[in-house]
């Protein structure tokens, strides 16, 4: 007297629905906004993460809704070398623009006496 569970009926195959694509967001990315904010700052020690978020919020960006995007953008900019972290770790602390040499400076480093500066 063994009872067998009835096999579940196979679900009918549904036609693949195409999702309506959302319109692409217009405007600069979070990373670009952060770079502009830090570049505009005249602070010698850099801009703190809290001040950076306040500046983004003042510019009309919803920081509370997109706080994870702000954190990842800060971390990626530090990893790329665009920003330098002067204090703190991760996405907290202070940040300033890095002093990278431009391509022009690297190419003509030895012949600087013969080239007029721009």
C-alpha positions as a Python dict, from the first residue, in 0.01 Angstrom:
ca = {
    (1, 'X'): (0, 0, 0),
    (2, 'X'): (250, 254, -105),
    (3, 'X'): (115, 589, -203),
    (4, 'X'): (287, 777, -480),
    (5, 'X'): (268, 1150, -505),
    (6, 'X'): (120, 1259, -834),
    (7, 'X'): (376, 1414, -1067),
    (8, 'X'): (330, 1791, -1098),
    (9, 'X'): (186, 1899, -1429),
    (10, 'X'): (439, 2059, -1657),
    (11, 'X'): (395, 2433, -1669),
    (12, 'X'): (299, 2557, -2013),
    (13, 'X'): (583, 2734, -2187),
    (14, 'X'): (526, 3106, -2177),
    (15, 'X'): (626, 3326, -2463),
    (16, 'X'): (928, 3534, -2374),
    (17, 'X'): (810, 3883, -2296),
    (18, 'X'): (1027, 4172, -2395),
    (19, 'X'): (1072, 4418, -2115),
    (20, 'X'): (1009, 4777, -2200),
    (21, 'X'): (1349, 4937, -2183),
    (22, 'X'): (1377, 5233, -1953),
    (23, 'X'): (1489, 5557, -2106),
    (24, 'X'): (1858, 5624, -2059),
    (25, 'X'): (1938, 5871, -1782),
    (26, 'X'): (2039, 6207, -1920),
    (27, 'X'): (2324, 6396, -1760),
    (28, 'X'): (2667, 6328, -1615),
    (29, 'X'): (2745, 6011, -1421),
    (30, 'X'): (2803, 6008, -1047),
    (31, 'X'): (3177, 5975, -1098),
    (32, 'X'): (3186, 6281, -1321),
    (33, 'X'): (2988, 6481, -1064),
    (34, 'X'): (3230, 6375, -789),
    (35, 'X'): (3535, 6469, -996),
    (36, 'X'): (3385, 6812, -1074),
    (37, 'X'): (3307, 6872, -707),
    (38, 'X'): (3655, 6774, -587),
    (39, 'X'): (3824, 6972, -864),
    (40, 'X'): (3623, 7284, -776),
    (41, 'X'): (3729, 7262, -412),
    (42, 'X'): (4017, 7480, -297),
    (43, 'X'): (4076, 7285, 24),
    (44, 'X'): (4439, 7186, 69),
    (45, 'X'): (4358, 6864, 255),
    (46, 'X'): (4084, 6761, 14),
    (47, 'X'): (3708, 6720, 42),
    (48, 'X'): (3553, 6494, 304),
    (49, 'X'): (3304, 6229, 198),
    (50, 'X'): (3031, 6402, 398),
    (51, 'X'): (3100, 6737, 229),
    (52, 'X'): (3105, 6561, -106),
    (53, 'X'): (2760, 6413, -42),
    (54, 'X'): (2628, 6753, 69),
    (55, 'X'): (2760, 6913, -249),
    (56, 'X'): (2600, 6642, -463),
    (57, 'X'): (2269, 6689, -281),
    (58, 'X'): (2291, 7066, -332),
    (59, 'X'): (2344, 7002, -702),
    (60, 'X'): (2017, 6810, -721),
    (61, 'X'): (2145, 6452, -692),
    (62, 'X'): (1944, 6221, -462),
    (63, 'X'): (2221, 6096, -232),
    (64, 'X'): (1992, 5909, 10),
    (65, 'X'): (1844, 5700, -270),
    (66, 'X'): (2179, 5633, -443),
    (67, 'X'): (2424, 5612, -153),
    (68, 'X'): (2565, 5279, -274),
    (69, 'X'): (2638, 5429, -616),
    (70, 'X'): (2819, 5720, -453),
    (71, 'X'): (3033, 5484, -244),
    (72, 'X'): (3126, 5261, -537),
    (73, 'X'): (3201, 5564, -754),
    (74, 'X'): (3437, 5704, -490),
    (75, 'X'): (3612, 5368, -450),
    (76, 'X'): (3651, 5322, -825),
    (77, 'X'): (3789, 5673, -873),
    (78, 'X'): (4048, 5605, -602),
    (79, 'X'): (4136, 5270, -764),
    (80, 'X'): (4175, 5433, -1106),
    (81, 'X'): (4400, 5700, -962),
    (82, 'X'): (4175, 5994, -1046),
    (83, 'X'): (4130, 6074, -677),
    (84, 'X'): (4377, 6036, -391),
    (85, 'X'): (4252, 5947, -45),
    (86, 'X'): (4424, 6173, 207),
    (87, 'X'): (4245, 6046, 518),
    (88, 'X'): (4035, 5742, 608),
    (89, 'X'): (3973, 5411, 434),
    (90, 'X'): (3723, 5285, 179),
    (91, 'X'): (3464, 5542, 80),
    (92, 'X'): (3508, 5751, 396),
    (93, 'X'): (3766, 6015, 469),
    (94, 'X'): (3898, 6298, 256),
    (95, 'X'): (3974, 6298, -115),
    (96, 'X'): (4160, 6527, -352),
    (97, 'X'): (4257, 6520, -717),
    (98, 'X'): (4573, 6328, -800),
    (99, 'X'): (4869, 6506, -953),
    (100, 'X'): (4928, 6290, -1259),
    (101, 'X'): (5167, 6404, -1526),
    (102, 'X'): (5000, 6483, -1853),
    (103, 'X'): (5098, 6302, -2171),
    (104, 'X'): (5265, 6617, -2298),
    (105, 'X'): (5490, 6637, -1991),
    (106, 'X'): (5593, 6270, -2020),
    (107, 'X'): (5681, 6295, -2390),
    (108, 'X'): (5894, 6606, -2368),
    (109, 'X'): (6049, 6573, -2025),
    (110, 'X'): (6410, 6573, -2146),
    (111, 'X'): (6362, 6841, -2413),
    (112, 'X'): (6181, 7097, -2199),
    (113, 'X'): (6435, 7371, -2281),
    (114, 'X'): (6346, 7374, -2651),
    (115, 'X'): (5968, 7373, -2622),
    (116, 'X'): (5753, 7671, -2544),
    (117, 'X'): (5495, 7607, -2272),
    (118, 'X'): (5131, 7629, -2369),
}
